[in-house]
Amino acid sequence: MEFATFADRAGTIDAEPADLEIVAHVRELLAEAGDESEERRSSGAAGEPQTLEIVARFAQGRVFPAWDSTTLDIGPSACYEAIARAAGTNVSSDDVEDRLAEIGEIGDVAASYDFGGQQGLGAFTGGGADDSGGDSSGGLTVREVYDTLEELAAAEGSGSQDRKVDLLFGLFNRCSSEEARYLARIVLSEMRIGVGEGTVRDAIAAAFNVPEDRVERALQVSNDYGQVARIARDEGVDGLDALDLAVGRPVQAMLAQAGTVTEALEEWEETGVEWKYDGARIQLHHDPGDSGPAGESAAETRVFSRNMEDVTEALPEVVEFAEETLEEPAILDGEVVAIDEGGSPLPFQEVLKRFRRKHDVAKAREDVSVRPVFFDCLHADGEDLLADPLTVRHDRLRSVLVGADSDPESADDEDIEGLSLLWRTDDPDEIESIDADALEAGHEGIMLKDPDSAYSPGRRGKHWRKRKPDVETLDCVVTGAEWGEGRRATFLGTFELSVRAGDTLETVGKVATGITDEKLAELTELLEPHIAAEEGQEVDLEPAVVFEVGYEEIQSSPTYSSGYALRFPRFQGVRHDKDPDDADSLERLERLRGH
Ligand code: AMP
């Protein structure tokens, strides 16, 4: 498929307001990309994704499957530079940034340049020759774009950033305006044509005539829209049903809503109750493997964050725990908590000192140690458990964790290391006392869970509810900041906070207080790479970082675009474990205000 065709279809989808129509357009796009003669014409090497798979991902602005930790690792400024170079000798990346500040969206900016004059250069600059066989137009194909982006992602080491810019330049150089628009958006993960996960699910079902719920299940276990589209086309429902979880390939985490004990008891009669640990979410994948001839272990262990990022290297304690305890292949869901020397939990901020760390892990481990606690089991010994009720999964979790040394029948749950206890009750007093114990032991409070509910990956459903004891905080996206004055001139401060409102972000206030110089330096380092535009002391930030903020009140106010303002906002910490998409919504703000 030509990239121009993809861009044309993306343009149609972009202009379409009605959801049902969007699904119909995506269905056509997938059918077109998945056409057999199309696949033959543009087939890649064996093992390479097919055009259909690439298109299913591109439509959502993805290059790689959701489970894959590979990233392009290219920042906005490198992308601006590639655009500037392709746009001609008289355009600089500053010009591109200026235009971005004016127009506001990178796709529109890319489309506003005329790259056509330089087409002839494309073949010499890393864009690759046109290998699409009998295609006479000489234009880019979807496969070429993918292959180049794959090469770009793989570039590592010294000079790799220049190489990435060269590769991207080679692509832009061969783009029409419309192609450039969608290339820029794919590269910066800002596709935003209204194609969400549900849209692709429904479109796959319609294009290849398979039921939506089976596509949904296949997506949950595989986390790969491309693969699911291909299997739906080639193998139909049977192929989809045969897809299973794989140890080593992360699954989206099931999420919780805020809720009350009253609601839980009204809806479920009995509720599951667990301690809520104040740490960072982890998903442990462990395969003990077969031990080698000399008894050496062939175990494979990977640990993923709630965003499916591989954090194994940062958490050796979790790997050691898995190797010592688990005797069967398993996927476990839990939390990693920082602990003091006596084993008591430390606040969330401490775990963040360890969570994504890539360097000096051994040294960091001396300062703060962590331990895992598991509350769910998604897979054990070849068996997927997603569809089983919570209580069944928890029993399986217990048996996986009980270890070889203890008698599984008589072992006391409290003595099973790494097991989060699950109570089941309809007695509010018992729930209060579990809550009090949790707080007493230094934890955050309790979670209420529907004992009969299945595990729904990626869902913020009603089946898991979190109950926090203190005033609710808000997780806001940082969308702007100001350079400080005097002593603080090199620090960003006065951070502009926003909440999600559909696909956009709306401001709710600014937070400046409660931040030490040391913290400001750290925040500046974190936010500086995300500066999208600058004017005087003010900077615009692309949405990337989420702050947890406390406040005294939510007031209605014309000052901010949400129509509300946080009164006395206080910085509580960075939610490194959350993406802008996981930040709080305007709806939640309004609900909190109502309380
Ligand atoms: P929040 O991050 O405030 O949305 O709260 C939900 C998070 O609490 C989950 O994503 C987990 O990381 C964490 N958590 C702590 N203890 C539990 C538990 N027992 N069950 C489920 N989630 C838990």
CSV table of N, CA, C and O in Angstrom, one decimal, residues 122-215:
chain,number,residue,atom,x,y,z
A,122,GLY,N,15.8,11.9,-2.5
A,122,GLY,CA,15.4,10.9,-1.6
A,122,GLY,C,16.2,9.6,-1.6
A,122,GLY,O,16.6,9.1,-0.6
A,123,ALA,N,16.5,9.1,-2.8
A,123,ALA,CA,17.2,7.9,-2.9
A,123,ALA,C,18.6,7.9,-2.3
A,123,ALA,O,19.2,6.9,-2.0
A,124,PHE,N,19.2,9.1,-2.2
A,124,PHE,CA,20.5,9.2,-1.7
A,124,PHE,C,20.6,9.5,-0.2
A,124,PHE,O,21.7,9.6,0.4
A,125,THR,N,19.5,9.6,0.4
A,125,THR,CA,19.6,10.2,1.8
A,125,THR,C,19.0,9.2,2.8
A,125,THR,O,18.6,9.7,3.9
A,126,GLY,N,18.9,8.0,2.6
A,126,GLY,CA,18.5,7.1,3.6
A,126,GLY,C,17.1,6.7,3.5
A,126,GLY,O,16.6,5.8,4.3
A,127,GLY,N,16.3,7.3,2.7
A,127,GLY,CA,14.9,6.9,2.5
A,127,GLY,C,14.8,5.5,1.9
A,127,GLY,O,13.7,4.9,1.9
A,128,GLY,N,15.8,5.1,1.2
A,128,GLY,CA,15.8,3.8,0.6
A,128,GLY,C,15.2,3.9,-0.8
A,128,GLY,O,14.4,4.7,-1.1
A,129,ALA,N,15.6,3.0,-1.6
A,129,ALA,CA,15.0,3.0,-3.0
A,129,ALA,C,13.6,2.4,-2.9
A,129,ALA,O,13.2,1.7,-2.0
A,130,ASP,N,12.8,2.7,-3.9
A,130,ASP,CA,11.5,2.2,-4.0
A,130,ASP,C,11.5,0.7,-4.3
A,130,ASP,O,11.9,0.4,-5.4
A,131,ASP,N,11.0,-0.1,-3.4
A,131,ASP,CA,11.1,-1.5,-3.6
A,131,ASP,C,9.8,-2.1,-3.8
A,131,ASP,O,9.5,-3.3,-3.6
A,132,SER,N,8.8,-1.3,-4.2
A,132,SER,CA,7.5,-1.9,-4.3
A,132,SER,C,7.1,-2.5,-5.6
A,132,SER,O,6.0,-2.5,-6.0
A,133,GLY,N,8.1,-3.0,-6.3
A,133,GLY,CA,7.9,-3.8,-7.5
A,133,GLY,C,7.3,-3.0,-8.6
A,133,GLY,O,7.9,-1.9,-8.9
A,134,GLY,N,6.2,-3.4,-9.1
A,134,GLY,CA,5.7,-2.8,-10.3
A,134,GLY,C,5.1,-1.4,-10.1
A,134,GLY,O,4.4,-0.9,-11.0
A,135,ASP,N,5.3,-0.9,-9.0
A,135,ASP,CA,4.6,0.4,-8.6
A,135,ASP,C,5.3,1.5,-9.4
A,135,ASP,O,6.5,1.8,-9.2
A,136,SER,N,4.6,2.2,-10.3
A,136,SER,CA,5.3,3.2,-11.1
A,136,SER,C,5.3,4.6,-10.6
A,136,SER,O,6.0,5.4,-11.1
A,137,SER,N,4.5,4.8,-9.5
A,137,SER,CA,4.4,6.2,-9.0
A,137,SER,C,5.7,6.7,-8.4
A,137,SER,O,6.0,7.9,-8.3
A,138,GLY,N,6.5,5.7,-7.9
A,138,GLY,CA,7.8,6.1,-7.2
A,138,GLY,C,7.5,6.7,-5.8
A,138,GLY,O,8.5,7.1,-5.2
A,139,GLY,N,6.3,6.6,-5.4
A,139,GLY,CA,6.0,7.2,-4.0
A,139,GLY,C,6.4,6.2,-2.9
A,139,GLY,O,6.8,5.1,-3.1
A,140,LEU,N,6.4,6.7,-1.7
A,140,LEU,CA,6.7,5.9,-0.5
A,140,LEU,C,5.6,4.9,-0.3
A,140,LEU,O,4.4,5.1,-0.5
A,141,THR,N,6.0,3.7,0.2
A,141,THR,CA,5.0,2.7,0.6
A,141,THR,C,4.9,2.7,2.1
A,141,THR,O,5.9,3.1,2.8
A,142,VAL,N,3.8,2.1,2.6
A,142,VAL,CA,3.6,2.0,4.0
A,142,VAL,C,4.8,1.1,4.6
A,142,VAL,O,5.3,1.4,5.6
A,143,ARG,N,5.1,0.1,3.8
A,143,ARG,CA,6.2,-0.8,4.3
A,143,ARG,C,7.5,0.0,4.4
A,143,ARG,O,8.3,-0.2,5.3
A,144,GLU,N,7.8,0.8,3.4
A,144,GLU,CA,9.1,1.6,3.4
A,144,GLU,C,9.1,2.5,4.7
A,144,GLU,O,10.2,2.6,5.3
A,145,VAL,N,8.0,3.1,4.9
A,145,VAL,CA,7.9,4.0,6.1
A,145,VAL,C,8.2,3.1,7.4
A,145,VAL,O,9.0,3.5,8.2
A,146,TYR,N,7.5,2.0,7.5
A,146,TYR,CA,7.7,1.1,8.6
A,146,TYR,C,9.2,0.7,8.7
A,146,TYR,O,9.8,0.8,9.8
A,147,ASP,N,9.7,0.2,7.6
A,147,ASP,CA,11.1,-0.3,7.6
A,147,ASP,C,12.1,0.8,8.1
A,147,ASP,O,13.0,0.5,8.9
A,148,THR,N,11.9,2.0,7.6
A,148,THR,CA,12.8,3.1,8.0
A,148,THR,C,12.6,3.4,9.4
A,148,THR,O,13.6,3.7,10.1
A,149,LEU,N,11.4,3.4,9.9
A,149,LEU,CA,11.2,3.7,11.3
A,149,LEU,C,11.8,2.6,12.2
A,149,LEU,O,12.3,2.9,13.3
A,150,GLU,N,11.7,1.4,11.7
A,150,GLU,CA,12.3,0.3,12.5
A,150,GLU,C,13.8,0.5,12.6
A,150,GLU,O,14.4,0.3,13.6
A,151,GLU,N,14.4,0.9,11.4
A,151,GLU,CA,15.8,1.1,11.4
A,151,GLU,C,16.2,2.3,12.3
A,151,GLU,O,17.2,2.3,13.1
A,152,LEU,N,15.3,3.3,12.3
A,152,LEU,CA,15.5,4.5,13.1
A,152,LEU,C,15.5,4.1,14.6
A,152,LEU,O,16.4,4.5,15.4
A,153,ALA,N,14.5,3.2,15.0
A,153,ALA,CA,14.4,2.8,16.4
A,153,ALA,C,15.6,2.0,16.8
A,153,ALA,O,16.1,2.1,18.0
A,154,ALA,N,16.2,1.3,15.9
A,154,ALA,CA,17.3,0.4,16.2
A,154,ALA,C,18.7,1.2,16.3
A,154,ALA,O,19.6,0.6,16.9
A,155,ALA,N,18.7,2.4,15.8
A,155,ALA,CA,20.0,3.2,15.8
A,155,ALA,C,20.4,3.4,17.3
A,155,ALA,O,19.6,4.0,18.1
A,156,GLU,N,21.5,3.1,17.7
A,156,GLU,CA,22.0,3.2,19.0
A,156,GLU,C,23.4,3.8,19.1
A,156,GLU,O,24.1,3.7,18.1
A,157,GLY,N,23.8,4.2,20.2
A,157,GLY,CA,25.2,4.6,20.4
A,157,GLY,C,25.6,6.0,19.8
A,157,GLY,O,24.7,6.8,19.5
A,158,SER,N,26.9,6.2,19.7
A,158,SER,CA,27.3,7.6,19.4
A,158,SER,C,26.9,7.9,17.9
A,158,SER,O,26.9,7.0,17.1
A,159,GLY,N,26.4,9.1,17.7
A,159,GLY,CA,26.0,9.4,16.4
A,159,GLY,C,24.6,8.9,16.0
A,159,GLY,O,24.1,9.2,14.9
A,160,SER,N,23.9,8.2,16.9
A,160,SER,CA,22.7,7.6,16.5
A,160,SER,C,21.6,8.7,16.4
A,160,SER,O,20.7,8.6,15.5
A,161,GLN,N,21.7,9.8,17.1
A,161,GLN,CA,20.6,10.8,17.0
A,161,GLN,C,20.7,11.5,15.6
A,161,GLN,O,19.7,11.7,14.9
A,162,ASP,N,22.0,11.7,15.1
A,162,ASP,CA,22.2,12.2,13.7
A,162,ASP,C,21.6,11.2,12.7
A,162,ASP,O,21.0,11.6,11.7
A,163,ARG,N,21.9,10.0,12.9
A,163,ARG,CA,21.4,8.9,12.0
A,163,ARG,C,19.9,8.9,12.0
A,163,ARG,O,19.3,8.8,10.9
A,164,LYS,N,19.3,9.1,13.1
A,164,LYS,CA,17.8,9.1,13.2
A,164,LYS,C,17.3,10.3,12.4
A,164,LYS,O,16.3,10.2,11.6
A,165,VAL,N,17.9,11.5,12.6
A,165,VAL,CA,17.4,12.6,11.9
A,165,VAL,C,17.6,12.4,10.4
A,165,VAL,O,16.7,12.7,9.6
A,166,ASP,N,18.7,11.8,10.0
A,166,ASP,CA,19.0,11.5,8.5
A,166,ASP,C,17.9,10.6,8.0
A,166,ASP,O,17.3,10.9,6.9
A,167,LEU,N,17.5,9.6,8.7
A,167,LEU,CA,16.5,8.6,8.2
A,167,LEU,C,15.2,9.3,8.1
A,167,LEU,O,14.5,9.2,7.1
A,168,LEU,N,14.9,10.1,9.1
A,168,LEU,CA,13.6,10.8,9.0
A,168,LEU,C,13.5,11.8,7.9
A,168,LEU,O,12.5,12.0,7.2
A,169,PHE,N,14.6,12.5,7.8
A,169,PHE,CA,14.7,13.5,6.7
A,169,PHE,C,14.5,12.8,5.3
A,169,PHE,O,13.7,13.3,4.5
A,170,GLY,N,15.1,11.6,5.2
A,170,GLY,CA,14.9,10.9,3.9
A,170,GLY,C,13.4,10.6,3.7
A,170,GLY,O,13.0,10.6,2.5
A,171,LEU,N,12.7,10.3,4.7
A,171,LEU,CA,11.3,10.0,4.6
A,171,LEU,C,10.5,11.3,4.2
A,171,LEU,O,9.7,11.4,3.2
A,172,PHE,N,10.7,12.4,5.0
A,172,PHE,CA,10.0,13.6,4.8
A,172,PHE,C,10.3,14.1,3.3
A,172,PHE,O,9.4,14.7,2.7
A,173,ASN,N,11.5,13.9,2.9
A,173,ASN,CA,11.9,14.4,1.6
A,173,ASN,C,11.1,13.8,0.5
A,173,ASN,O,11.0,14.4,-0.6
A,174,ARG,N,10.5,12.7,0.7
A,174,ARG,CA,9.8,12.0,-0.3
A,174,ARG,C,8.3,12.2,-0.1
A,174,ARG,O,7.5,11.5,-0.8
A,175,CYS,N,7.9,13.0,0.9
A,175,CYS,CA,6.5,13.1,1.2
A,175,CYS,C,5.8,14.2,0.5
A,175,CYS,O,6.3,15.3,0.3
A,176,SER,N,4.5,13.9,0.2
A,176,SER,CA,3.6,15.0,-0.2
A,176,SER,C,3.2,15.7,1.1
A,176,SER,O,3.4,15.2,2.2
A,177,SER,N,2.5,16.8,1.0
A,177,SER,CA,2.0,17.5,2.3
A,177,SER,C,1.2,16.6,3.2
A,177,SER,O,1.4,16.5,4.4
A,178,GLU,N,0.3,15.8,2.5
A,178,GLU,CA,-0.6,15.0,3.3
A,178,GLU,C,0.2,13.8,4.0
A,178,GLU,O,-0.1,13.5,5.1
A,179,GLU,N,1.1,13.3,3.2
A,179,GLU,CA,1.9,12.2,3.8
A,179,GLU,C,2.7,12.8,5.0
A,179,GLU,O,2.9,12.1,6.0
A,180,ALA,N,3.3,14.0,4.8
A,180,ALA,CA,4.1,14.6,5.8
A,180,ALA,C,3.3,14.8,7.1
A,180,ALA,O,3.8,14.6,8.2
A,181,ARG,N,2.0,15.2,6.9
A,181,ARG,CA,1.2,15.4,8.0
A,181,ARG,C,1.1,14.2,8.9
A,181,ARG,O,1.3,14.2,10.1
A,182,TYR,N,0.8,13.0,8.3
A,182,TYR,CA,0.6,11.8,9.1
A,182,TYR,C,1.9,11.2,9.5
A,182,TYR,O,2.0,10.6,10.6
A,183,LEU,N,3.0,11.4,8.7
A,183,LEU,CA,4.3,10.9,9.2
A,183,LEU,C,4.7,11.6,10.5
A,183,LEU,O,5.1,10.9,11.4
A,184,ALA,N,4.6,12.9,10.5
A,184,ALA,CA,5.0,13.7,11.7
A,184,ALA,C,4.1,13.2,12.9
A,184,ALA,O,4.7,13.0,14.0
A,185,ARG,N,2.9,13.0,12.6
A,185,ARG,CA,2.0,12.6,13.8
A,185,ARG,C,2.4,11.2,14.3
A,185,ARG,O,2.4,10.9,15.5
A,186,ILE,N,2.7,10.3,13.4
A,186,ILE,CA,3.1,8.9,13.8
A,186,ILE,C,4.4,9.0,14.6
A,186,ILE,O,4.5,8.4,15.6
A,187,VAL,N,5.3,9.8,14.0
A,187,VAL,CA,6.6,9.8,14.7
A,187,VAL,C,6.6,10.4,16.1
A,187,VAL,O,7.2,9.9,17.0
A,188,LEU,N,5.7,11.4,16.3
A,188,LEU,CA,5.6,12.0,17.6
A,188,LEU,C,4.4,11.4,18.4
A,188,LEU,O,4.0,11.9,19.5
A,189,SER,N,3.9,10.2,18.0
A,189,SER,CA,2.8,9.6,18.7
A,189,SER,C,1.6,10.5,19.0
A,189,SER,O,1.1,10.5,20.0
A,190,GLU,N,1.3,11.3,18.0
A,190,GLU,CA,0.2,12.2,18.1
A,190,GLU,C,-0.8,12.1,17.0
A,190,GLU,O,-1.1,13.0,16.3
A,191,MET,N,-1.2,10.9,16.7
A,191,MET,CA,-2.0,10.6,15.5
A,191,MET,C,-3.3,11.4,15.6
A,191,MET,O,-3.7,12.1,14.7
A,192,ARG,N,-4.0,11.2,16.7
A,192,ARG,CA,-5.3,11.9,17.0
A,192,ARG,C,-6.2,12.1,15.8
A,192,ARG,O,-6.6,13.2,15.4
A,193,ILE,N,-6.6,11.0,15.2
A,193,ILE,CA,-7.6,11.1,14.1
A,193,ILE,C,-8.9,10.5,14.6
A,193,ILE,O,-9.8,10.2,13.8
A,194,GLY,N,-9.0,10.3,15.9
A,194,GLY,CA,-10.2,9.8,16.4
A,194,GLY,C,-10.3,8.3,16.4
A,194,GLY,O,-11.4,7.7,16.5
A,195,VAL,N,-9.2,7.6,16.1
A,195,VAL,CA,-9.2,6.1,16.0
A,195,VAL,C,-8.7,5.6,17.4
A,195,VAL,O,-7.5,5.5,17.6
A,196,GLY,N,-9.6,5.3,18.2
A,196,GLY,CA,-9.2,4.7,19.5
A,196,GLY,C,-9.1,3.2,19.4
A,196,GLY,O,-9.4,2.6,18.4
A,197,GLU,N,-8.9,2.6,20.6
A,197,GLU,CA,-8.7,1.1,20.6
A,197,GLU,C,-10.0,0.4,20.2
A,197,GLU,O,-10.1,-0.5,19.4
A,198,GLY,N,-11.2,1.0,20.7
A,198,GLY,CA,-12.5,0.4,20.4
A,198,GLY,C,-12.8,0.5,18.9
A,198,GLY,O,-13.4,-0.4,18.3
A,199,THR,N,-12.3,1.6,18.3
A,199,THR,CA,-12.6,1.7,16.8
A,199,THR,C,-11.9,0.6,16.0
A,199,THR,O,-12.5,0.0,15.2
A,200,VAL,N,-10.6,0.4,16.4
A,200,VAL,CA,-9.9,-0.6,15.6
A,200,VAL,C,-10.5,-2.0,15.9
A,200,VAL,O,-10.6,-2.8,15.0
A,201,ARG,N,-10.9,-2.2,17.1
A,201,ARG,CA,-11.5,-3.5,17.5
A,201,ARG,C,-12.7,-3.7,16.6
A,201,ARG,O,-12.9,-4.8,15.9
A,202,ASP,N,-13.6,-2.7,16.6
A,202,ASP,CA,-14.9,-2.9,15.8
A,202,ASP,C,-14.6,-3.0,14.3
A,202,ASP,O,-15.2,-3.7,13.6
A,203,ALA,N,-13.5,-2.3,13.8
A,203,ALA,CA,-13.2,-2.3,12.4
A,203,ALA,C,-12.6,-3.7,12.0
A,203,ALA,O,-12.9,-4.2,10.9
A,204,ILE,N,-11.8,-4.2,12.9
A,204,ILE,CA,-11.3,-5.6,12.6
A,204,ILE,C,-12.4,-6.6,12.5
A,204,ILE,O,-12.5,-7.4,11.5
A,205,ALA,N,-13.4,-6.5,13.4
A,205,ALA,CA,-14.5,-7.4,13.4
A,205,ALA,C,-15.3,-7.3,12.1
A,205,ALA,O,-15.6,-8.3,11.5
A,206,ALA,N,-15.5,-6.0,11.7
A,206,ALA,CA,-16.3,-5.8,10.5
A,206,ALA,C,-15.6,-6.2,9.2
A,206,ALA,O,-16.1,-6.8,8.3
A,207,ALA,N,-14.3,-5.9,9.2
A,207,ALA,CA,-13.5,-6.1,8.0
A,207,ALA,C,-13.4,-7.6,7.7
A,207,ALA,O,-13.4,-8.1,6.6
A,208,PHE,N,-13.2,-8.4,8.8
A,208,PHE,CA,-12.9,-9.8,8.6
A,208,PHE,C,-14.0,-10.7,9.1
A,208,PHE,O,-13.8,-11.9,9.3
A,209,ASN,N,-15.2,-10.1,9.4
A,209,ASN,CA,-16.3,-10.9,9.7
A,209,ASN,C,-16.2,-11.8,10.9
A,209,ASN,O,-16.4,-13.0,10.8
A,210,VAL,N,-15.7,-11.3,12.0
A,210,VAL,CA,-15.6,-12.0,13.2
A,210,VAL,C,-16.2,-11.2,14.3
A,210,VAL,O,-16.3,-10.0,14.3
A,211,PRO,N,-16.7,-11.9,15.4
A,211,PRO,CA,-17.5,-11.2,16.5
A,211,PRO,C,-16.6,-10.3,17.3
A,211,PRO,O,-15.4,-10.6,17.5
A,212,GLU,N,-17.1,-9.1,17.6
A,212,GLU,CA,-16.3,-8.1,18.3
A,212,GLU,C,-15.8,-8.6,19.7
A,212,GLU,O,-14.6,-8.3,20.0
A,213,ASP,N,-16.6,-9.4,20.4
A,213,ASP,CA,-16.1,-9.8,21.7
A,213,ASP,C,-14.9,-10.7,21.6
A,213,ASP,O,-14.0,-10.8,22.5
A,214,ARG,N,-14.8,-11.5,20.5
A,214,ARG,CA,-13.7,-12.4,20.3
A,214,ARG,C,-12.4,-11.6,19.9
A,214,ARG,O,-11.3,-11.9,20.3
A,215,VAL,N,-12.7,-10.5,19.2
A,215,VAL,CA,-11.5,-9.6,18.8
A,215,VAL,C,-11.0,-9.0,20.1
A,215,VAL,O,-9.8,-8.9,20.4
